[in-house]
Short mmCIF file of C-alpha atoms (C1' of nucleotides) and ligand atoms in Angstrom, two decimals:
data_model
loop_
_atom_site.label_atom_id
_atom_site.label_comp_id
_atom_site.label_asym_id
_atom_site.label_seq_id
_atom_site.Cartn_x
_atom_site.Cartn_y
_atom_site.Cartn_z
CA UNK A 1 -67.63 149.44 4.32
CA UNK A 2 -67.02 147.25 1.32
CA UNK A 3 -66.74 143.56 0.86
CA UNK A 4 -63.81 141.96 2.57
CA UNK A 5 -61.32 140.43 0.26
CA UNK A 6 -60.68 136.71 0.43
CA UNK A 7 -57.11 135.78 1.10
CA UNK A 8 -55.31 132.50 1.52
CA UNK A 9 -53.98 133.57 4.90
CA UNK A 10 -57.43 134.46 6.19
CA UNK A 11 -58.85 131.18 4.99
CA UNK A 12 -56.08 129.13 6.49
CA UNK A 13 -56.15 130.97 9.79
CA UNK A 14 -59.89 130.41 10.08
CA UNK A 15 -59.38 126.78 9.19
CA UNK A 16 -56.76 126.38 11.90
CA UNK A 17 -58.91 128.18 14.46
CA UNK A 18 -61.87 125.97 13.51
CA UNK A 19 -59.98 122.76 13.88
CA UNK A 20 -58.17 123.32 17.14
CA UNK A 21 -59.68 122.64 20.54
CA UNK A 22 -57.51 125.29 22.07
CA UNK A 23 -56.93 128.99 22.04
CA UNK A 24 -53.71 129.77 20.20
CA UNK A 25 -51.14 132.53 20.21
CA UNK A 26 -49.76 134.35 17.22
CA UNK A 27 -46.50 132.45 17.39
CA UNK A 28 -48.31 129.11 17.66
CA UNK A 29 -50.41 130.17 14.70
CA UNK A 30 -47.34 131.09 12.68
CA UNK A 31 -45.84 127.70 13.47
CA UNK A 32 -48.97 125.90 12.30
CA UNK A 33 -49.11 127.96 9.13
CA UNK A 34 -45.47 127.20 8.49
CA UNK A 35 -46.16 123.45 8.55
CA UNK A 36 -48.55 123.93 5.66
CA UNK A 37 -46.09 126.03 3.76
CA UNK A 38 -47.50 129.46 4.58
CA UNK A 39 -45.21 132.02 6.15
CA UNK A 40 -47.25 135.17 6.67
CA UNK A 41 -45.88 138.47 7.78
CA UNK A 42 -46.48 138.89 11.50
CA UNK A 43 -47.98 142.34 11.09
CA UNK A 44 -50.47 140.90 8.64
CA UNK A 45 -51.36 138.17 11.08
CA UNK A 46 -51.83 140.58 13.96
CA UNK A 47 -54.02 142.76 11.80
CA UNK A 48 -56.09 139.82 10.65
CA UNK A 49 -56.70 138.67 14.20
CA UNK A 50 -57.47 142.18 15.32
CA UNK A 51 -60.10 142.33 12.61
CA UNK A 52 -61.60 139.00 13.62
CA UNK A 53 -61.80 140.25 17.20
CA UNK A 54 -63.32 143.60 16.24
CA UNK A 55 -66.01 141.88 14.21
CA UNK A 56 -66.64 139.58 17.21
CA UNK A 57 -65.82 136.52 15.15
CA UNK A 58 -62.94 135.80 17.46
CA UNK A 59 -61.93 136.71 20.97
CA UNK A 60 -58.60 136.96 22.67
CA UNK A 61 -57.55 136.13 26.17
CA UNK A 62 -54.34 137.38 27.68
CA UNK A 63 -52.57 135.29 30.27
CA UNK A 64 -50.14 136.29 32.94
CA UNK A 65 -47.24 135.49 30.66
CA UNK A 66 -48.39 138.59 28.78
CA UNK A 67 -49.25 136.64 25.64
CA UNK A 68 -52.62 136.77 23.87
CA UNK A 69 -54.38 133.66 22.69
CA UNK A 70 -57.17 133.64 20.12
CA UNK A 71 -60.19 131.47 19.44
CA UNK A 72 -63.38 131.65 17.43
CA UNK A 73 -66.46 132.73 19.33
CA UNK A 74 -68.81 130.49 17.42
CA UNK A 75 -67.20 127.42 18.85
CA UNK A 76 -68.31 127.80 22.45
CA UNK A 77 -70.20 130.13 24.77
CA UNK A 78 -68.41 132.13 27.46
CA UNK A 79 -65.89 129.95 29.28
CA UNK A 80 -62.41 130.09 30.74
CA UNK A 81 -59.02 128.48 30.22
CA UNK A 82 -56.29 126.26 31.53
CA UNK A 83 -52.71 127.08 30.70
CA UNK A 84 -50.23 124.22 30.77
CA UNK A 85 -46.95 125.61 32.04
CA UNK A 86 -45.01 122.76 30.44
CA UNK A 87 -46.26 122.82 26.87
CA UNK A 88 -47.75 126.34 26.72
CA UNK A 89 -51.09 125.01 25.52
CA UNK A 90 -54.25 126.89 26.42
CA UNK A 91 -57.14 124.47 26.92
CA UNK A 92 -60.74 125.62 26.95
CA UNK A 93 -62.62 124.79 30.13
CA UNK A 94 -66.26 123.94 30.71
CA UNK A 95 -68.94 126.58 31.12
CA UNK A 96 -68.08 129.53 33.31
CA UNK A 97 -68.81 128.72 36.95
CA UNK A 98 -69.63 132.37 37.66
CA UNK A 99 -72.64 131.99 35.43
CA UNK A 100 -73.62 128.38 36.02
CA UNK A 101 -73.41 128.78 39.76
CA UNK A 102 -74.83 132.29 39.73
CA UNK A 103 -72.01 133.67 41.79
CA UNK A 104 -72.65 137.15 43.07
CA UNK A 105 -69.57 139.18 42.26
CA UNK A 106 -71.01 142.29 43.87
CA UNK A 107 -70.30 141.02 47.33
CA UNK A 108 -66.62 140.76 46.50
CA UNK A 109 -66.34 144.41 45.49
CA UNK A 110 -64.94 147.15 47.73
CA UNK A 111 -68.24 148.95 47.17
CA UNK A 112 -71.46 148.09 45.35
CA UNK A 113 -70.93 151.24 43.32
CA UNK A 114 -68.20 149.58 41.29
CA UNK A 115 -69.33 148.55 37.82
CA UNK A 116 -68.11 145.17 36.61
CA UNK A 117 -67.81 144.97 32.86
CA UNK A 118 -65.83 141.79 32.41
CA UNK A 119 -64.08 139.06 34.28
CA UNK A 120 -61.48 136.51 33.48
CA UNK A 121 -60.53 133.32 35.21
CA UNK A 122 -57.52 131.22 34.37
CA UNK A 123 -56.17 127.97 35.71
CA UNK A 124 -52.47 127.21 35.59
CA UNK A 125 -50.93 123.80 35.91
CA UNK A 126 -49.87 120.72 34.01
CA UNK A 127 -52.00 119.03 31.39
CA UNK A 128 -52.64 115.33 31.03
CA UNK A 129 -50.04 114.61 28.38
CA UNK A 130 -47.30 116.59 30.14
CA UNK A 131 -47.53 114.70 33.42
CA UNK B 1 -27.36 133.38 52.54
CA UNK B 2 -26.24 136.42 54.45
CA UNK B 3 -28.07 139.25 56.07
CA UNK B 4 -29.89 141.54 53.74
CA UNK B 5 -28.68 145.07 53.69
CA UNK B 6 -30.98 147.84 54.80
CA UNK B 7 -31.63 150.50 52.25
CA UNK B 8 -33.79 153.57 52.10
CA UNK B 9 -35.47 152.38 48.94
CA UNK B 10 -36.39 149.03 50.45
CA UNK B 11 -37.77 150.68 53.56
CA UNK B 12 -39.80 153.18 51.63
CA UNK B 13 -41.14 150.60 49.19
CA UNK B 14 -42.26 148.40 52.06
CA UNK B 15 -43.83 151.41 53.71
CA UNK B 16 -45.76 152.26 50.57
CA UNK B 17 -46.85 148.67 50.08
CA UNK B 18 -47.98 148.54 53.71
CA UNK B 19 -50.03 151.68 53.51
CA UNK B 20 -51.86 151.19 50.25
CA UNK B 21 -55.10 149.27 49.95
CA UNK B 22 -54.27 148.34 46.40
CA UNK B 23 -51.81 146.36 44.42
CA UNK B 24 -49.45 148.71 42.61
CA UNK B 25 -47.32 148.62 39.51
CA UNK B 26 -43.70 149.59 39.20
CA UNK B 27 -44.57 152.87 37.53
CA UNK B 28 -47.16 153.70 40.19
CA UNK B 29 -44.56 152.88 42.79
CA UNK B 30 -41.99 155.11 41.14
CA UNK B 31 -44.53 157.93 41.10
CA UNK B 32 -45.25 157.51 44.80
CA UNK B 33 -41.55 157.39 45.62
CA UNK B 34 -41.00 160.52 43.59
CA UNK B 35 -43.54 162.45 45.66
CA UNK B 36 -41.41 161.75 48.73
CA UNK B 37 -38.26 162.79 46.95
CA UNK B 38 -36.92 159.35 46.10
CA UNK B 39 -36.12 158.58 42.49
CA UNK B 40 -34.80 155.04 42.41
CA UNK B 41 -33.31 153.37 39.40
CA UNK B 42 -35.98 151.22 37.77
CA UNK B 43 -33.74 148.18 37.53
CA UNK B 44 -33.15 148.44 41.25
CA UNK B 45 -36.86 148.62 41.87
CA UNK B 46 -37.59 145.62 39.69
CA UNK B 47 -34.90 143.66 41.46
CA UNK B 48 -36.18 144.65 44.87
CA UNK B 49 -39.71 143.54 44.00
CA UNK B 50 -38.44 140.33 42.47
CA UNK B 51 -36.69 139.61 45.74
CA UNK B 52 -39.77 140.35 47.80
CA UNK B 53 -41.71 137.97 45.60
CA UNK B 54 -39.07 135.23 45.75
CA UNK B 55 -39.02 135.41 49.53
CA UNK B 56 -42.85 135.24 49.48
CA UNK B 57 -43.11 138.57 51.27
CA UNK B 58 -44.90 139.96 48.26
CA UNK B 59 -46.83 138.60 45.33
CA UNK B 60 -47.46 139.91 41.89
CA UNK B 61 -50.48 139.69 39.70
CA UNK B 62 -50.32 140.35 35.99
CA UNK B 63 -53.35 141.74 34.26
CA UNK B 64 -54.35 141.60 30.65
CA UNK B 65 -52.75 144.97 30.02
CA UNK B 66 -49.50 143.06 30.46
CA UNK B 67 -48.53 145.01 33.57
CA UNK B 68 -47.58 143.47 36.91
CA UNK B 69 -48.96 144.76 40.18
CA UNK B 70 -47.44 144.02 43.56
CA UNK B 71 -48.73 143.71 47.09
CA UNK B 72 -47.55 142.34 50.41
CA UNK B 73 -48.78 138.87 51.27
CA UNK B 74 -49.09 139.55 54.97
CA UNK B 75 -51.86 142.03 54.39
CA UNK B 76 -54.54 139.61 53.26
CA UNK B 77 -55.11 135.94 52.55
CA UNK B 78 -55.62 134.70 48.99
CA UNK B 79 -58.01 136.96 47.10
CA UNK B 80 -58.50 138.49 43.68
CA UNK B 81 -58.62 141.91 42.07
CA UNK B 82 -60.64 144.55 40.31
CA UNK B 83 -58.96 146.69 37.68
CA UNK B 84 -60.47 150.08 37.00
CA UNK B 85 -60.07 150.76 33.31
CA UNK B 86 -60.38 154.52 33.86
CA UNK B 87 -57.83 155.16 36.58
CA UNK B 88 -55.70 152.00 36.29
CA UNK B 89 -56.13 151.23 39.96
CA UNK B 90 -56.07 147.60 41.09
CA UNK B 91 -58.42 147.08 44.04
CA UNK B 92 -58.23 144.01 46.22
CA UNK B 93 -61.44 142.02 46.40
CA UNK B 94 -62.97 139.99 49.21
CA UNK B 95 -61.99 136.41 49.92
CA UNK B 96 -61.65 134.14 46.91
CA UNK B 97 -65.03 132.68 45.98
CA UNK B 98 -63.37 129.51 44.72
CA UNK B 99 -62.37 128.75 48.29
CA UNK B 100 -65.26 130.23 50.24
CA UNK B 101 -67.81 128.53 48.05
CA UNK B 102 -65.78 125.36 47.67
CA UNK B 103 -66.04 125.42 43.92
CA UNK B 104 -64.88 122.22 42.31
CA UNK B 105 -62.51 123.20 39.54
CA UNK B 106 -61.94 119.60 38.53
CA UNK B 107 -65.26 119.39 36.78
CA UNK B 108 -64.26 122.28 34.53
CA UNK B 109 -61.12 120.52 33.30
CA UNK B 110 -60.85 118.71 29.97
CA UNK B 111 -59.74 115.67 31.97
CA UNK B 112 -59.39 114.93 35.69
CA UNK B 113 -55.76 114.11 35.00
CA UNK B 114 -54.91 117.78 34.65
CA UNK B 115 -53.12 119.20 37.68
CA UNK B 116 -54.20 122.65 38.78
CA UNK B 117 -51.45 124.57 40.53
CA UNK B 118 -52.86 128.07 40.57
CA UNK B 119 -55.73 130.16 39.42
CA UNK B 120 -56.38 133.80 38.91
CA UNK B 121 -59.57 135.74 38.68
CA UNK B 122 -59.81 139.37 37.68
CA UNK B 123 -62.68 141.78 37.38
CA UNK B 124 -62.53 144.70 34.99
CA UNK B 125 -64.73 147.75 35.11
CA UNK B 126 -65.09 151.20 36.59
CA UNK B 127 -64.50 152.01 40.23
CA UNK B 128 -66.69 154.14 42.45
CA UNK B 129 -64.75 157.38 42.13
CA UNK B 130 -64.43 157.13 38.35
CA UNK B 131 -68.13 156.82 37.66
"C1'" DG C 1 -8.76 148.89 57.45
"C1'" DT C 2 -9.45 144.81 54.27
"C1'" DG C 3 -12.32 141.53 51.99
"C1'" DC C 4 -16.59 140.31 50.04
"C1'" DA C 5 -21.15 139.73 49.01
"C1'" DA C 6 -25.07 142.56 48.33
"C1'" DA C 7 -26.87 146.47 46.10
"C1'" DT C 8 -26.86 149.98 42.58
"C1'" DG C 9 -26.75 152.40 38.06
"C1'" DC C 10 -26.48 152.69 33.30
"C1'" DA C 11 -26.85 151.15 28.78
"C1'" DA C 12 -28.19 147.67 25.90
"C1'" DA C 13 -31.12 143.85 24.95
"C1'" DT C 14 -35.60 141.38 24.87
"C1'" DG C 15 -39.98 140.25 23.00
"C1'" DA C 16 -44.90 140.84 22.14
"C1'" DG C 17 -47.31 143.90 19.90
"C1'" DT C 18 -48.00 148.41 17.09
"C1'" DT C 19 -47.44 152.02 13.55
"C1'" DG C 20 -46.05 154.66 9.33
"C1'" DC C 21 -45.57 154.31 4.79
"C1'" DA C 22 -44.85 152.65 0.36
"C1'" DA C 23 -46.01 148.83 -2.75
"C1'" DT C 24 -49.58 145.18 -4.28
"C1'" DT C 25 -53.72 143.48 -5.45
"C1'" DA C 26 -58.57 142.54 -5.77
"C1'" DA C 27 -62.93 144.47 -6.53
"C1'" DA C 28 -65.85 148.25 -8.43
"C1'" DA C 29 -66.68 151.67 -11.76
"C1'" DT C 30 -65.99 153.31 -16.35
"C1'" DA D 1 -60.73 145.82 -21.08
"C1'" DT D 2 -58.96 149.61 -18.76
"C1'" DT D 3 -59.03 152.71 -15.07
"C1'" DT D 4 -60.12 153.95 -10.35
"C1'" DT D 5 -60.45 152.91 -5.56
"C1'" DA D 6 -59.86 150.83 -1.38
"C1'" DA D 7 -58.34 146.75 1.07
"C1'" DT D 8 -54.25 144.13 1.91
"C1'" DT D 9 -49.55 143.27 2.46
"C1'" DG D 10 -44.59 143.80 3.75
"C1'" DC D 11 -40.84 145.97 5.84
"C1'" DA D 12 -38.57 148.70 9.03
"C1'" DA D 13 -38.86 151.28 12.84
"C1'" DC D 14 -41.03 151.98 17.08
"C1'" DT D 15 -43.23 151.22 21.84
"C1'" DC D 16 -43.09 149.77 26.43
"C1'" DA D 17 -42.67 146.67 30.38
"C1'" DT D 18 -39.24 143.97 31.85
"C1'" DT D 19 -34.55 141.79 31.85
"C1'" DT D 20 -29.56 141.34 31.49
"C1'" DG D 21 -24.52 142.34 31.46
"C1'" DC D 22 -21.16 144.64 33.56
"C1'" DA D 23 -18.69 147.86 36.03
"C1'" DT D 24 -19.08 150.56 40.45
"C1'" DT D 25 -20.43 151.53 45.06
"C1'" DT D 26 -21.68 150.37 49.70
"C1'" DG D 27 -22.55 147.88 54.05
"C1'" DC D 28 -21.35 144.33 57.07
"C1'" DA D 29 -18.04 140.86 59.15
"C1'" DC D 30 -13.57 139.98 60.68
MN1 MN E 201 -61.59 128.87 24.85
MN1 MN E 202 -54.70 142.24 46.54
ZN1 ZN E 203 -66.81 133.68 33.23
ZN1 ZN E 204 -58.77 132.33 44.26
#
DNA sequence: GTGCAAATGCAAATGAGTTGCAATTAAAAT
DNA sequence: ATTTTAATTGCAACTCATTTGCATTTGCAC
């Protein structure tokens, strides 16, 4: 373990992740970087995001379109997402209802001997500006 | 629209889908077909499943591993799934808590003007027999 | 039997994501 | 300041589920 090198790409990616309300995909990220004149190699970008996830600075969610979207953990506690099928934007939702409403997942299981390690919950539909 | 042809593959696939408790992937389906001596072309299988889905006889769920799992609609009303990360089995869960507990999704949205068309909810963990 | 749409098979393409490996580069050690 | 070392980058090739094009086969209707 040594000190992680500072890079322009890392800085800009963090900046973009900080300033967006949404979770974003690699291709959306590449597009945003392109608008500020940065065209990173996609392997580099995947590796950077993988590192952010492994250090728990970021998390990724994967939707049923098979695409992963990334966001910084620091921004919000555990919550879920809304995917707009028109504009492909992934909006963050309010606090997870499973936790706020203390929903007992055990009673949904085929057997109480199942161990639940994670859950995901996604809404699909059309966002305000796409209506 | 004409009458759909009967085929051995279709019959056997329906039979397998009928008799399993779980939602199954194309590769799991091919494995099961192979044990009864049927080795269908994978394109054919994909097309068959796509047809079952388009006629609403079946539905597919896609998990964060990027793989789609299929099941017959007639078997159960709307519900969600548990994915065992050890054996890759997708178990069907009890009735959807969003409906049974009348959870108001609107309050989770960034704005009430969002239109929710669908939701999915998946549990990930270890099943009874894999513990 | 003939005609025709449905079904099938094969190879090639797709597309997100990954991997191997060689080339760069920044930081640490000298 | 120069060398050493390890992190970072880029490129091409690869993976793997799924899709597509296209030519061939097969049931069903007449
Ligand atoms: Mn979020
Ligand atoms: Mn099910
Ligand atoms: Zn949650
Ligand atoms: Zn539900």
